[in-house]
Amino acid sequence: MKVLVIEDNPRLAERVKRQLQKWYIVEIARSGEEGIQVASNHTFDIILLDLGLPDMPGVEVCKHIRNISADIPILVVTGVDTSMSRVELLDTGADDYITKPFDLPELLARMNALSRRRARSESQAVVTVGDLSIYTGNREVIRNGVTVELRRK
């Protein structure tokens, strides 16, 4: 799994990278602009995003990354722990939120949960025969562009 850490604090960024490199491939971006550029030029499985970046607010970085890709999980890592901040970030497109200081096992658990969620959504198979499409993941059937109502059984 490939992880992008967008964090301006060099000591924290290196510590997180050193810890995560035991399991993942990790890249660091030290500003919002650099994070957006790296995220748009490379493919990542998850992004860890700090809110307190020097050049632009983390909320703006989150919006830009969401415009680049709607399916990359974004885990916000920040010292700001207010209900208003969490709501704004989740509404902006963040997938989860963890506050500093954090324990490595909790960070890993949240990252794994996000990657499992993404894997489940990507694994939904579609069976297509002519004008009939069957979406096995959400049990939906479409024939000739019209949704077919299914019984519970």
C-alpha positions as a printed NumPy array, in Angstrom:
array([[  0.   ,   0.   ,   0.   ],
       [  1.295,   3.449,  -0.933],
       [  0.757,   6.326,   1.535],
       [  1.151,  10.08 ,   1.065],
       [  1.796,  12.053,   4.269],
       [  1.103,  15.784,   3.884],
       [  2.704,  17.265,   7.007],
       [  4.758,  20.434,   7.476],
       [  6.393,  19.439,  10.785],
       [  9.632,  17.708,   9.658],
       [ 10.149,  15.745,  12.886],
       [  6.595,  14.409,  12.942],
       [  6.611,  13.644,   9.216],
       [  9.859,  11.661,   9.504],
       [  8.64 ,   9.838,  12.62 ],
       [  5.391,   8.826,  10.92 ],
       [  7.284,   7.804,   7.785],
       [  9.783,   5.719,   9.762],
       [  6.964,   3.929,  11.608],
       [  4.766,   3.339,   8.553],
       [  7.638,   2.168,   6.331],
       [  7.596,  -1.109,   8.239],
       [  4.379,  -1.937,   6.363],
       [  3.851,   0.65 ,   3.611],
       [  5.573,   2.693,   0.917],
       [  5.52 ,   6.266,   2.242],
       [  6.052,   9.637,   0.544],
       [  6.08 ,  12.994,   2.312],
       [  4.87 ,  16.375,   1.098],
       [  5.719,  19.353,   3.329],
       [  3.101,  21.824,   2.065],
       [ -0.417,  21.846,   0.714],
       [  0.689,  22.817,  -2.778],
       [  3.322,  20.066,  -2.855],
       [  0.761,  17.56 ,  -1.547],
       [ -1.723,  18.451,  -4.272],
       [  0.97 ,  18.199,  -6.938],
       [  2.254,  14.826,  -5.694],
       [ -1.302,  13.462,  -5.332],
       [ -2.153,  14.505,  -8.888],
       [  1.003,  12.984, -10.401],
       [  1.084,   9.666,  -8.508],
       [ -1.348,   7.025,  -7.316],
       [ -1.797,   6.522,  -3.572],
       [ -3.892,   4.103,  -1.567],
       [ -4.378,   6.548,   1.327],
       [ -3.484,  10.144,   2.189],
       [ -2.682,  11.383,   5.695],
       [ -3.419,  15.116,   5.733],
       [ -2.417,  17.661,   8.374],
       [ -4.673,  20.709,   8.667],
       [ -2.083,  23.247,   9.818],
       [ -0.069,  23.649,   6.643],
       [  2.01 ,  26.793,   6.037],
       [  0.784,  27.721,   2.557],
       [ -2.919,  26.838,   2.557],
       [ -5.565,  25.413,   4.903],
       [ -5.857,  21.626,   5.014],
       [ -9.546,  21.951,   4.14 ],
       [ -8.566,  23.477,   0.788],
       [ -6.026,  20.709,   0.182],
       [ -8.756,  18.154,   0.917],
       [-11.076,  19.823,  -1.624],
       [ -8.362,  19.83 ,  -4.308],
       [ -7.519,  16.175,  -3.716],
       [-11.221,  15.268,  -3.876],
       [-11.393,  17.   ,  -7.268],
       [ -8.418,  14.911,  -8.423],
       [ -9.877,  11.627,  -7.193],
       [-13.102,  10.879,  -5.392],
       [-12.011,   7.467,  -4.157],
       [ -8.634,   8.039,  -2.439],
       [ -9.2  ,   7.684,   1.317],
       [ -8.161,  10.854,   3.183],
       [ -7.346,  10.552,   6.883],
       [ -6.999,  13.956,   8.548],
       [ -4.299,  14.11 ,  11.231],
       [ -4.533,  17.305,  13.27 ],
       [ -4.324,  18.942,  16.66 ],
       [ -7.681,  20.687,  16.167],
       [-10.383,  18.72 ,  17.951],
       [-13.654,  20.579,  17.716],
       [-16.975,  19.241,  16.537],
       [-17.25 ,  22.066,  13.99 ],
       [-13.848,  21.197,  12.515],
       [-14.705,  17.491,  12.213],
       [-18.046,  18.229,  10.557],
       [-16.463,  20.669,   8.086],
       [-13.741,  18.198,   7.123],
       [-16.069,  15.249,   6.71 ],
       [-18.41 ,  17.404,   4.615],
       [-15.431,  18.565,   2.532],
       [-14.471,  15.009,   1.64 ],
       [-12.26 ,  13.634,   4.402],
       [-12.97 ,   9.993,   5.216],
       [-11.758,   9.916,   8.81 ],
       [-10.182,  12.101,  11.481],
       [ -7.546,  11.487,  14.169],
       [ -6.168,  14.055,  16.603],
       [ -2.574,  14.649,  17.661],
       [ -1.025,  13.224,  19.698],
       [ -2.104,   9.804,  18.473],
       [ -1.031,   6.238,  19.115],
       [  0.48 ,   4.347,  16.196],
       [ -1.835,   1.332,  16.673],
       [ -4.894,   3.603,  16.376],
       [ -3.485,   5.276,  13.256],
       [ -2.795,   1.875,  11.675],
       [ -6.278,   0.621,  12.593],
       [ -7.915,   3.659,  10.981],
       [ -5.749,   3.321,   7.864],
       [ -6.592,  -0.379,   7.57 ],
       [-10.302,   0.313,   8.028],
       [-10.217,   2.907,   5.23 ],
       [ -8.34 ,   0.561,   2.905],
       [-10.811,  -2.282,   3.627],
       [-13.722,   0.031,   2.846],
       [-12.082,   1.021,  -0.418],
       [-11.319,  -2.598,  -1.338],
       [-14.956,  -3.588,  -0.756],
       [-16.246,  -0.814,  -2.978],
       [-13.768,  -1.694,  -5.739],
       [-14.602,  -5.384,  -5.61 ],
       [-18.239,  -4.989,  -6.603],
       [-18.515,  -7.091,  -9.722],
       [-20.735,  -6.243, -12.656],
       [-22.081,  -9.015, -14.848],
       [-23.261,  -7.764, -18.221],
       [-25.119,  -9.753, -20.863],
       [-26.501,  -7.699, -23.733],
       [-28.631,  -4.93 , -22.246],
       [-28.748,  -6.581, -18.786],
       [-26.319,  -5.485, -16.043],
       [-26.174,  -7.146, -12.625],
       [-24.28 ,  -5.314,  -9.868],
       [-23.489,  -8.048,  -7.354],
       [-22.138,  -5.77 ,  -4.62 ],
       [-25.331,  -3.791,  -4.085],
       [-27.706,  -6.371,  -5.621],
       [-28.971,  -4.076,  -8.347],
       [-30.166,  -5.093, -11.805],
       [-30.492,  -2.745, -14.768],
       [-32.026,  -3.756, -18.091],
       [-31.906,  -1.377, -21.022],
       [-31.18 ,   1.57 , -18.683],
       [-34.12 ,   0.833, -16.343],
       [-33.67 ,  -0.458, -12.791],
       [-35.387,  -3.815, -12.24 ],
       [-37.104,  -4.136,  -8.842],
       [-35.895,  -7.25 ,  -7.038],
       [-37.61 ,  -9.209,  -4.308],
       [-35.79 ,  -9.717,  -1.033],
       [-35.063, -13.376,  -1.849]])
